XYZ file of C-alpha atoms in Angstrom:
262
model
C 3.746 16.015 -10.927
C 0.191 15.049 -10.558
C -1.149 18.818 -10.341
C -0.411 21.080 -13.167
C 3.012 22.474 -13.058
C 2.018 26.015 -12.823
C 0.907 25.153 -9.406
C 4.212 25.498 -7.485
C 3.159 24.375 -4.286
C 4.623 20.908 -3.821
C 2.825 17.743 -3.700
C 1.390 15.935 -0.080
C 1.538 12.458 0.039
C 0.507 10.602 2.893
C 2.229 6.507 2.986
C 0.737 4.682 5.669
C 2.914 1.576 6.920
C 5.999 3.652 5.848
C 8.934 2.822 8.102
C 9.725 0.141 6.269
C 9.272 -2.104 3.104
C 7.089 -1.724 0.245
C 5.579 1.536 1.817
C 9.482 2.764 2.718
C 10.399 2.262 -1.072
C 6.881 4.273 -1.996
C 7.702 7.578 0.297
C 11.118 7.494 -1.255
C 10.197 7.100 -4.288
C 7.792 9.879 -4.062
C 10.386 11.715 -2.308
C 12.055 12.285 -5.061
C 9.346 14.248 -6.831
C 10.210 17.357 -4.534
C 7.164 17.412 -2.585
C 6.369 16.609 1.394
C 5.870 13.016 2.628
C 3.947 12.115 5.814
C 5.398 8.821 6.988
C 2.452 6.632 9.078
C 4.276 4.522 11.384
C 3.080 2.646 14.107
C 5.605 2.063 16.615
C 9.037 1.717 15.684
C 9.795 5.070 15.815
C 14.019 4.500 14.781
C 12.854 2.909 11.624
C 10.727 5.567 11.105
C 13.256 8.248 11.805
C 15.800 6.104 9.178
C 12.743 6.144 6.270
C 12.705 10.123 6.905
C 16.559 10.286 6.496
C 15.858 8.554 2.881
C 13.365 10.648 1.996
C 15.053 13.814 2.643
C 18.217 12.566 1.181
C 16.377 12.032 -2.171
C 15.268 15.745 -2.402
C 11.772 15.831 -0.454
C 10.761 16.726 2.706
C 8.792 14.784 5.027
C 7.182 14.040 8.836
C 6.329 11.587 10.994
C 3.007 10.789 12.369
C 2.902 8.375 14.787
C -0.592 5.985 14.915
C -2.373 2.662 14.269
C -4.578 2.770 11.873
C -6.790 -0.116 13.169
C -8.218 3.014 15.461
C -10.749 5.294 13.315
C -9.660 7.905 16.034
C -5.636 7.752 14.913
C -6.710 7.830 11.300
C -8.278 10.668 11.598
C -6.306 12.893 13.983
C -3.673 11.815 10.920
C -5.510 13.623 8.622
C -6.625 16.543 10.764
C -2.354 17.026 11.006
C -2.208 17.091 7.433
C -4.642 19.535 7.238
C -3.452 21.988 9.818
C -0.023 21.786 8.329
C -0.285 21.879 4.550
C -4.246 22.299 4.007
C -4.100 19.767 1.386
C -3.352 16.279 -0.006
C -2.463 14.788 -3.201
C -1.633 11.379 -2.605
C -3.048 8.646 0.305
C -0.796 5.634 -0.333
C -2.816 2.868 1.744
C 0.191 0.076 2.764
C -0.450 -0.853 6.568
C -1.143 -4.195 6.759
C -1.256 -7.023 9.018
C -3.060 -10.695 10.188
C -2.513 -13.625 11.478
C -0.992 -17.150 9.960
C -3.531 -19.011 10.725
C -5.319 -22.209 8.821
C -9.339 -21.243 8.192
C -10.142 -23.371 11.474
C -7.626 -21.833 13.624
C -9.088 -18.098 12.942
C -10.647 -16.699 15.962
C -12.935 -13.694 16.167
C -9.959 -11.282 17.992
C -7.836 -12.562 14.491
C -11.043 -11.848 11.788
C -11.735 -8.165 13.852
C -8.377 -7.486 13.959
C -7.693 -8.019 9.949
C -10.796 -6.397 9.244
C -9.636 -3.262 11.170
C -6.253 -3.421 9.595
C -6.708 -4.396 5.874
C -9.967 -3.142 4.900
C -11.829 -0.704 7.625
C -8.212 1.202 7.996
C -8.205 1.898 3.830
C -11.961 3.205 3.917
C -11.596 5.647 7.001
C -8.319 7.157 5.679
C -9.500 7.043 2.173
C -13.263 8.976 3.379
C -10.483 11.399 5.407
C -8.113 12.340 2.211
C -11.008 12.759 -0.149
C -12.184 15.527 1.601
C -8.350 17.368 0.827
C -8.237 16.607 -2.268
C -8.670 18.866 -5.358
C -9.700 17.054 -8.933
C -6.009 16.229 -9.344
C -6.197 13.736 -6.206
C -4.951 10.003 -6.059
C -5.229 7.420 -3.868
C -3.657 4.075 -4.050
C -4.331 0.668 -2.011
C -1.873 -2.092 -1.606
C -3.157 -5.678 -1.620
C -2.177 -9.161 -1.668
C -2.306 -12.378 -4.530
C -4.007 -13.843 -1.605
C -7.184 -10.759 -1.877
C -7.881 -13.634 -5.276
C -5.799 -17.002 -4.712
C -5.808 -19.241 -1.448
C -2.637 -19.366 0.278
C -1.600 -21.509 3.149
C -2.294 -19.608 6.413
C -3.320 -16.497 4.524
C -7.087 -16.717 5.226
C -7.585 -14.039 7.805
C -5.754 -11.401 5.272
C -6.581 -12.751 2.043
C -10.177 -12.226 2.851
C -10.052 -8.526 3.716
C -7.595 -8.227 1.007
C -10.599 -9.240 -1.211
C -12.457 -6.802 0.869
C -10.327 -3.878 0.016
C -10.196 -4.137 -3.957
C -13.677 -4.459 -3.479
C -13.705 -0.892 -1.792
C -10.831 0.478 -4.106
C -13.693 -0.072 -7.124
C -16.635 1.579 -5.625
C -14.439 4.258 -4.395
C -13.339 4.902 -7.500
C -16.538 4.913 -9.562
C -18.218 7.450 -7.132
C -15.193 9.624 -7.106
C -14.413 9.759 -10.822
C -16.816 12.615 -10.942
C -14.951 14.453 -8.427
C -11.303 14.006 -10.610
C -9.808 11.469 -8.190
C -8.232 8.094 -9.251
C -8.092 5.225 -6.813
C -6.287 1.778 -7.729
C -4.730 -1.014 -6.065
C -1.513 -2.286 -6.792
C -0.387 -5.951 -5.649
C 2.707 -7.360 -5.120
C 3.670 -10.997 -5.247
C 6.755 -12.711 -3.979
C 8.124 -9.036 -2.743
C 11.488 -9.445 -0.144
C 10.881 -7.571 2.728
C 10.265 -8.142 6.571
C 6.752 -9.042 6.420
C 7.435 -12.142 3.157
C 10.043 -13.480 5.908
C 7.999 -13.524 8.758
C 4.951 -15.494 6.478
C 7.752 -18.163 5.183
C 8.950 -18.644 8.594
C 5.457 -19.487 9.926
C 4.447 -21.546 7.262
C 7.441 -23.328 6.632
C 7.352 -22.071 3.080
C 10.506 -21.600 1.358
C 11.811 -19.818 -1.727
C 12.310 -23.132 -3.429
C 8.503 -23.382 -3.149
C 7.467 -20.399 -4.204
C 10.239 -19.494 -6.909
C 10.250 -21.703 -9.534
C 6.476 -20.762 -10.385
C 7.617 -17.323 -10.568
C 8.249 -16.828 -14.980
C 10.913 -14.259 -13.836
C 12.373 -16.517 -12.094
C 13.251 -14.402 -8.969
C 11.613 -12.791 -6.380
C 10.224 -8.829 -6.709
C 11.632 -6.081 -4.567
C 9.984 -3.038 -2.596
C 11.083 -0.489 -5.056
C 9.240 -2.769 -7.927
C 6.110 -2.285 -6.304
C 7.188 1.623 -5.739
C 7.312 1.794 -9.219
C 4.106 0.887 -10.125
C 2.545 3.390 -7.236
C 4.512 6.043 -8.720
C 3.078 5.459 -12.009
C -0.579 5.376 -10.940
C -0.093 8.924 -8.906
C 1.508 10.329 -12.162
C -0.097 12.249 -15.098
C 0.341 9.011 -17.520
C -2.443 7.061 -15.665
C -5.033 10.257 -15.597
C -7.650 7.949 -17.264
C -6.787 5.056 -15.081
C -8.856 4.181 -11.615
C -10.764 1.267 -10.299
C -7.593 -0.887 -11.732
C -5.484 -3.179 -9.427
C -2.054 -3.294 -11.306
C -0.467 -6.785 -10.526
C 3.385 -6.958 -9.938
C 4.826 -10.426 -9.621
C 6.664 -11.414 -11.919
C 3.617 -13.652 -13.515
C 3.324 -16.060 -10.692
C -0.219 -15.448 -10.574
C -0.703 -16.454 -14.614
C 1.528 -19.572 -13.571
C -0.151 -22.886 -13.936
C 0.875 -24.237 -10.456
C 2.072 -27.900 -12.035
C 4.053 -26.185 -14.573
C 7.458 -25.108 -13.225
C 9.941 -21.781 -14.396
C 12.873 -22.087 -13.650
C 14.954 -18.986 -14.052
C-alpha cells in the first residue's frame, strides 16, 4: 500500500484508457491491492464492463466512468465523481492515448489538435484535477511512447505530444515534490495489444521488422508494463519522481544495424 497501513481505508486509483490493454492490465493489477478502481473508458462500454469483471475477480472493487478525455469538461466531471464518492485519490494512472498514422507532411491541423488534446492536454487537466485529492502519499503515473524520443514511421503526430507529456510529467513532479506526490512516466516498447496491431497494419510494419532489434528477443506484454506502474505507486519508489522507467526489452539501447535475434 502506498498510504501507511494503519490507514484502513482502501486505496483510489483512477486508470484512464482502462477497458483494455496496457491500462486493463494496470487496474487489474492494482486490483489486486484491495482497494477501488475507477475504470475511464470512452465508449466501448462491454469492454469496459469485462475490465470491471477482472478487477473484481482479483479482490478489488471498482466503477466505471464513462468520458473522453480530449474534453477538459469530461475530465473533470471524472474527478468531481471521485470526489463525491470516495473524497479522495491515491493513484491517477494517465494511459488514454490516441493519433493518427500519418507521415510529417500528411499531418493536418484537426490530426496535431486532436493529439495534443489526447496525449498531452488530457494528462495535465486530469493530473491539475487529482492533485487537488491527494494527501502527501499521492502518485501519479503517465504512459508514453519510444516515439515521445525516437522517430518512427507515421508516429509524428503522437510522438511529438508524447515528448510533450514527459516534458509535463518533470515539471509536475518538481513542483509537487514539496507537496509528497511522485509523478513518473513509464514507456512501453513493442507491447501486444490492440493499439501495436492497428500501427503495424497501417504502416505495413511487421514483427520481423521490429523484433530482431528487440535484445529479448520477443515482444513485451500489457501486464509488463503493469508491473512497472505498480512499482512506481508502491512504497519502494517513495524517493522516485520525475523518472520515465523504460520497458522494452532494450530495443531502444539497440544499435538499429545490429540485429538480436532471440
Amino acid at each position: 500500500m502506498t498510504r501507511p497501513e494503519a490507514d484502513a481505508a482502501p486505496e483510489v486509483s483512477v486508470v484512464t484508457g482502462a477497458s483494455r490493454g496496457i491500462g486493463r492490465a494496470v487496474a487489474v493489477t492494482l486490483a489486486r491491492r484491495g482497494g477501488h478502481v475507477v475504470i475511464n473508458y470512452k465508449r466501448d462500454e462491454d469492454a469496459a464492463r469485462s475490465a470491471l469483471e477482472e478487477v473484481e475477480k482479483a479482490g478489488g472493487e471498482g466503477s466505471l466512468y464513462r468520458a473522453d478525455v480530449e474534453d477538459p469538461e469530461a475530465v473533470a466531471g471524472l474527478f468531481d465523481s471521485v470526489a463525491r464518492r470516495h473524497g479522495r485519490l491515491d493513484h491517477l494512472v494517465a494511459n488514454a492515448a490516441a493519433g493518427p498514422a500519418k507521415s510529417v507532411d500528411e499531418v493536418e491541423l484537426r490530426h496535431l489538435a486532436r493529439s495534443h488534446a489526447m496525449n498531452s492536454q488530457s494528462f495535465v487537466v486530469a493530473a491539475q484535477h487529482a492533485v487537488r485529492l491527494m494527501d502527501r502519499s499521492g502518485r501519479i503515473v503517465a504512459v508514453s511512447s519510444l516515439a515521445a524520443g525516437r522517430a518512427m514511421p507515421g508516429y509524428a503526430a503522437i510522438g511529438a505530444q508524447k515528448a510533450a507529456l514527459e516534458a509535463w510529467v518533470r515539471y509536475f513532479a518538481a513542483e509537487l515534490a514539496p507537496r509528497g506526490v511522485n509523478v513518473n512516466a513509464v514507456t512501453g516498447g513493442m507491447i501486444r495489444t490492440d493499439s501495436l496491431a492497428h500501427y503495424l497494419g497501417a504502416t505495413g510494419l511487421t514483427d520481423g521488422d521490429i523484433v530482431p532489434h528487440i535484445p529479448k528477443g520477443r515482444a513485451g506484454s500489457p501486464q509488463e508494463v503493469a508491473d512497472a506502474v505498480d512499482f512506481l505507486l508502491s512504497p519502494a519508489a517513495e524517493y522516485v519522481t520525475g523518472h520515465n522507467l523504460v520497458v522494452d526489452g532494450g530495443l531502444s539501447i539497440s544499435a538499429p544495424f545490429c540485429g538480436h535475434p532471440a
